[in-house]
Amino acid sequence: AQSVTQPDIHITVSEGASLELRCNYSYGATPYLFWYVQSPGQGLQLLLKYFSGDTLVQGIKGFEAEFKRSQSSFNLRKPSVHWSDAAEYFCAVAEGGYQKVTFGTGTKLQVIP
Amino acid sequence: NAGVTQTPKFQVLKTGQSMTLQCAQDMNHNSMYWYRQDPGMGLRLIYYSASEGTTDKGEVPNGYNVSRLNKREFSLRLESAAPSQTSVYFCASSQGRGGQETQYFGPGTRLLVL
């Protein structure tokens, strides 16, 4: 069964600092991988997704993620964090032909001045 | 376009009461989903509808029923609410049925069962 682990429950970074959020997945074949962001009181919004091809994926709001098959990881990065990036971030994995998407437990990002 | 809308935004129920959460999307999407979000557990799929006229159980369907009323609307019903159903409920939709599809989420319904 597919699964997703986000080892960091809460991360605090200073505005302007770089950010990396970790995501590890368990799945037999090449998965479909997603990062979603949830602002306070809102639903989830897609940041980026990976299906195949280039392992470095660019998303919205200046985010990128890198798929590393050898490490079963899909970490999210941003070179310079803005205060508006404070939110909760969810990694998700899915199988292409099936409906089920498995979400991680989320990482809450706090941005300090 | 409003995207995915959910009503109500907040609800307080007493144990044993029933209620229906409403969801509608205006993106002409085929698939719709209901999730619940609990602290430290991420999102868990309750039910989904791959297309109009079909519904299937997800990971945590017990205590819930759904109706895909038409292509736009997908409702979630709690027949006899329990405190364990206190949660935030999200409706989502996607164009297709495959796992590779991007899901678009509503703003959520916060439910408290006393």
Tab-separated table of C-alpha atoms in Angstrom:
chain	number	residue	atom	x	y	z
A	1	ALA	CA	0.000	0.000	0.000
A	2	GLN	CA	1.209	3.461	-0.781
A	3	SER	CA	2.148	5.749	2.078
A	4	VAL	CA	3.623	9.179	2.637
A	5	THR	CA	5.770	10.403	5.516
A	6	GLN	CA	6.380	14.013	6.362
A	7	PRO	CA	8.820	13.800	9.266
A	8	ASP	CA	8.591	17.450	10.300
A	9	ILE	CA	5.361	18.454	11.991
A	10	HIS	CA	6.348	22.076	12.443
A	11	ILE	CA	9.136	24.200	10.931
A	12	THR	CA	10.079	27.789	11.699
A	13	VAL	CA	12.181	29.841	9.289
A	14	SER	CA	13.136	33.478	9.070
A	15	GLU	CA	11.763	35.553	6.251
A	16	GLY	CA	14.246	35.531	3.380
A	17	ALA	CA	15.822	32.245	4.442
A	18	SER	CA	15.710	29.130	2.326
A	19	LEU	CA	13.238	26.346	2.966
A	20	GLU	CA	13.191	22.603	2.492
A	21	LEU	CA	10.243	20.448	3.501
A	22	ARG	CA	10.803	16.714	3.517
A	23	CYS	CA	8.576	14.049	2.052
A	24	ASN	CA	9.242	10.324	1.768
A	25	TYR	CA	6.913	7.907	0.046
A	26	SER	CA	6.452	4.207	-0.158
A	27	TYR	CA	5.213	2.826	-3.426
A	28	GLY	CA	6.298	0.039	-5.722
A	29	ALA	CA	6.319	1.713	-9.106
A	30	THR	CA	6.953	5.301	-10.105
A	31	PRO	CA	4.333	7.263	-8.259
A	32	TYR	CA	2.482	10.427	-9.028
A	33	LEU	CA	3.637	12.956	-6.443
A	34	PHE	CA	2.075	16.211	-5.349
A	35	TRP	CA	2.618	19.087	-2.984
A	36	TYR	CA	-0.434	21.004	-1.777
A	37	VAL	CA	-0.571	24.089	0.440
A	38	GLN	CA	-3.290	24.982	2.898
A	39	SER	CA	-3.524	28.545	4.162
A	40	PRO	CA	-5.300	29.060	7.478
A	41	GLY	CA	-9.024	28.478	7.183
A	42	GLN	CA	-8.763	27.515	3.516
A	43	GLY	CA	-8.866	24.408	1.393
A	44	LEU	CA	-5.822	22.846	-0.218
A	45	GLN	CA	-4.244	24.290	-3.353
A	46	LEU	CA	-1.860	22.463	-5.672
A	47	LEU	CA	1.713	23.796	-5.649
A	48	LEU	CA	3.262	21.316	-8.066
A	49	LYS	CA	3.172	17.724	-9.219
A	50	TYR	CA	5.503	15.114	-10.683
A	51	PHE	CA	4.573	12.343	-13.064
A	52	SER	CA	7.676	11.542	-15.094
A	53	GLY	CA	10.567	13.139	-16.915
A	54	ASP	CA	12.665	15.888	-15.410
A	55	THR	CA	13.051	15.128	-11.729
A	56	LEU	CA	13.137	18.808	-10.774
A	57	VAL	CA	9.640	20.241	-10.914
A	58	GLN	CA	8.753	23.905	-10.801
A	59	GLY	CA	5.549	25.058	-9.187
A	60	ILE	CA	3.653	28.176	-8.310
A	61	LYS	CA	4.780	30.849	-5.842
A	62	GLY	CA	8.456	30.108	-6.512
A	63	PHE	CA	8.426	26.569	-5.124
A	64	GLU	CA	10.222	23.595	-6.612
A	65	ALA	CA	10.539	19.940	-5.707
A	66	GLU	CA	12.984	17.228	-6.636
A	67	PHE	CA	12.086	13.582	-7.131
A	68	LYS	CA	14.830	11.226	-5.965
A	69	ARG	CA	13.958	7.645	-6.687
A	70	SER	CA	16.961	6.237	-4.825
A	71	GLN	CA	15.860	7.978	-1.651
A	72	SER	CA	12.083	7.664	-2.217
A	73	SER	CA	11.869	11.362	-1.579
A	74	PHE	CA	10.101	14.358	-3.043
A	75	ASN	CA	11.303	17.351	-1.031
A	76	LEU	CA	9.859	20.817	-1.495
A	77	ARG	CA	12.195	23.820	-1.657
A	78	LYS	CA	12.068	27.560	-1.902
A	79	PRO	CA	15.193	29.743	-2.021
A	80	SER	CA	13.736	32.710	-0.129
A	81	VAL	CA	10.664	32.449	2.063
A	82	HIS	CA	8.087	35.231	2.301
A	83	TRP	CA	5.794	35.864	5.268
A	84	SER	CA	2.841	34.903	3.090
A	85	ASP	CA	4.266	31.370	2.763
A	86	ALA	CA	3.191	30.612	6.331
A	87	ALA	CA	0.777	27.727	5.882
A	88	GLU	CA	0.512	23.978	6.151
A	89	TYR	CA	2.062	21.892	3.399
A	90	PHE	CA	0.938	18.438	2.386
A	91	CYS	CA	2.784	15.900	0.289
A	92	ALA	CA	0.633	13.334	-1.522
A	93	VAL	CA	1.167	10.203	-3.603
A	94	ALA	CA	-1.136	8.480	-6.050
A	95	GLU	CA	-1.312	5.651	-8.519
A	96	GLY	CA	-2.130	6.706	-12.039
A	97	GLY	CA	-4.984	4.403	-12.863
A	98	TYR	CA	-6.719	4.535	-9.528
A	99	GLN	CA	-8.708	7.098	-7.622
A	100	LYS	CA	-6.890	6.951	-4.339
A	101	VAL	CA	-4.562	9.744	-3.298
A	102	THR	CA	-2.719	9.337	-0.019
A	103	PHE	CA	-1.852	12.510	1.853
A	104	GLY	CA	0.900	12.978	4.385
A	105	THR	CA	0.156	14.375	7.815
A	106	GLY	CA	1.373	17.838	6.866
A	107	THR	CA	4.140	20.247	7.876
A	108	LYS	CA	3.139	23.548	9.399
A	109	LEU	CA	5.451	26.381	8.358
A	110	GLN	CA	5.907	29.428	10.536
A	111	VAL	CA	7.756	32.438	9.111
A	112	ILE	CA	9.323	34.892	11.533
A	113	PRO	CA	10.502	38.424	10.681
B	1	ASN	CA	-16.014	30.742	-11.485
B	2	ALA	CA	-16.547	29.951	-7.827
B	3	GLY	CA	-14.668	26.651	-8.043
B	4	VAL	CA	-15.733	24.287	-5.261
B	5	THR	CA	-18.219	25.616	-2.731
B	6	GLN	CA	-19.290	24.023	0.521
B	7	THR	CA	-22.134	24.735	2.914
B	8	PRO	CA	-22.334	25.251	5.789
B	9	LYS	CA	-18.978	26.660	6.909
B	10	PHE	CA	-19.539	25.793	10.561
B	11	GLN	CA	-21.939	23.484	12.320
B	12	VAL	CA	-22.489	22.314	15.868
B	13	LEU	CA	-24.477	19.129	16.370
B	14	LYS	CA	-25.549	17.110	19.334
B	15	THR	CA	-24.798	13.406	19.403
B	16	GLY	CA	-27.415	11.527	17.421
B	17	GLN	CA	-28.489	14.425	15.252
B	18	SER	CA	-28.277	14.179	11.492
B	19	MET	CA	-27.096	16.636	8.905
B	20	THR	CA	-26.062	16.932	5.283
B	21	LEU	CA	-22.974	18.725	4.059
B	22	GLN	CA	-23.399	20.209	0.624
B	23	CYS	CA	-20.759	20.545	-2.073
B	24	ALA	CA	-20.969	21.974	-5.570
B	25	GLN	CA	-18.428	22.606	-8.311
B	26	ASP	CA	-18.748	24.722	-11.429
B	27	MET	CA	-15.712	23.402	-13.323
B	28	ASN	CA	-17.583	20.621	-15.131
B	29	HIS	CA	-15.437	18.049	-13.346
B	30	ASN	CA	-16.310	14.388	-13.498
B	31	SER	CA	-14.929	13.215	-10.158
B	32	MET	CA	-15.717	14.455	-6.687
B	33	TYR	CA	-14.442	13.542	-3.215
B	34	TRP	CA	-15.138	13.967	0.458
B	35	TYR	CA	-12.250	14.075	2.946
B	36	ARG	CA	-11.987	14.646	6.633
B	37	GLN	CA	-9.020	16.377	8.220
B	38	ASP	CA	-8.017	15.664	11.791
B	39	PRO	CA	-4.979	17.018	13.639
B	40	GLY	CA	-1.880	14.942	12.997
B	41	MET	CA	-3.654	12.669	10.521
B	42	GLY	CA	-3.672	14.605	7.281
B	43	LEU	CA	-6.611	14.123	4.953
B	44	ARG	CA	-8.473	10.854	4.812
B	45	LEU	CA	-10.846	9.943	2.027
B	46	ILE	CA	-14.409	9.214	3.129
B	47	TYR	CA	-16.171	8.636	-0.189
B	48	TYR	CA	-15.633	9.529	-3.793
B	49	SER	CA	-17.605	9.660	-6.991
B	50	ALA	CA	-15.641	8.873	-10.121
B	51	SER	CA	-18.463	10.073	-12.347
B	52	GLU	CA	-22.094	11.092	-12.171
B	53	GLY	CA	-24.170	8.205	-10.889
B	54	THR	CA	-21.353	6.332	-9.158
B	55	THR	CA	-20.033	6.446	-5.617
B	56	ASP	CA	-17.408	4.375	-3.810
B	57	LYS	CA	-16.076	4.034	-0.308
B	58	GLY	CA	-12.780	5.523	0.672
B	59	GLU	CA	-10.613	4.909	3.692
B	60	VAL	CA	-13.072	5.934	6.456
B	61	PRO	CA	-16.679	5.551	5.218
B	62	ASN	CA	-18.348	4.271	8.396
B	63	GLY	CA	-21.054	6.590	9.704
B	64	TYR	CA	-21.417	8.473	6.433
B	65	ASN	CA	-23.487	8.304	3.277
B	66	VAL	CA	-23.136	10.244	0.049
B	67	SER	CA	-25.245	11.242	-2.902
B	68	ARG	CA	-24.013	12.395	-6.283
B	69	LEU	CA	-27.073	14.432	-7.079
B	70	ASN	CA	-25.871	15.470	-10.517
B	71	LYS	CA	-22.555	16.297	-12.125
B	72	ARG	CA	-22.181	19.475	-10.073
B	73	GLU	CA	-23.268	18.363	-6.612
B	74	PHE	CA	-21.991	15.773	-4.147
B	75	SER	CA	-23.454	15.695	-0.642
B	76	LEU	CA	-22.257	13.971	2.514
B	77	ARG	CA	-24.758	12.861	5.141
B	78	LEU	CA	-24.226	12.009	8.772
B	79	GLU	CA	-27.250	9.992	9.851
B	80	SER	CA	-26.488	9.902	13.567
B	81	ALA	CA	-23.589	12.143	14.489
B	82	ALA	CA	-20.998	10.999	17.006
B	83	PRO	CA	-18.277	13.005	18.789
B	84	SER	CA	-15.689	11.051	16.775
B	85	GLN	CA	-17.022	12.793	13.673
B	86	THR	CA	-15.872	16.165	14.953
B	87	SER	CA	-13.565	17.233	12.172
B	88	VAL	CA	-13.032	19.546	9.237
B	89	TYR	CA	-14.632	18.197	6.086
B	90	PHE	CA	-13.327	19.037	2.644
B	91	CYS	CA	-14.959	18.450	-0.683
B	92	ALA	CA	-12.779	18.258	-3.783
B	93	SER	CA	-13.207	17.677	-7.487
B	94	SER	CA	-11.046	16.668	-10.418
B	95	GLN	CA	-11.496	16.522	-14.149
B	96	GLY	CA	-10.762	12.843	-14.473
B	97	ARG	CA	-10.746	9.819	-12.251
B	98	GLY	CA	-7.087	8.883	-12.199
B	99	GLY	CA	-4.692	9.459	-9.360
B	100	GLN	CA	-2.665	11.813	-11.524
B	101	GLU	CA	-5.484	14.330	-11.641
B	102	THR	CA	-5.173	17.590	-9.754
B	103	GLN	CA	-7.819	17.922	-7.102
B	104	TYR	CA	-9.491	21.268	-6.406
B	105	PHE	CA	-10.649	21.782	-2.856
B	106	GLY	CA	-13.455	23.705	-1.250
B	107	PRO	CA	-12.898	25.891	1.842
B	108	GLY	CA	-14.121	23.219	4.256
B	109	THR	CA	-16.891	22.696	6.786
B	110	ARG	CA	-15.952	22.720	10.451
B	111	LEU	CA	-18.150	20.316	12.384
B	112	LEU	CA	-18.346	19.974	16.141
B	113	VAL	CA	-20.361	17.116	17.605
B	114	LEU	CA	-21.139	17.477	21.291
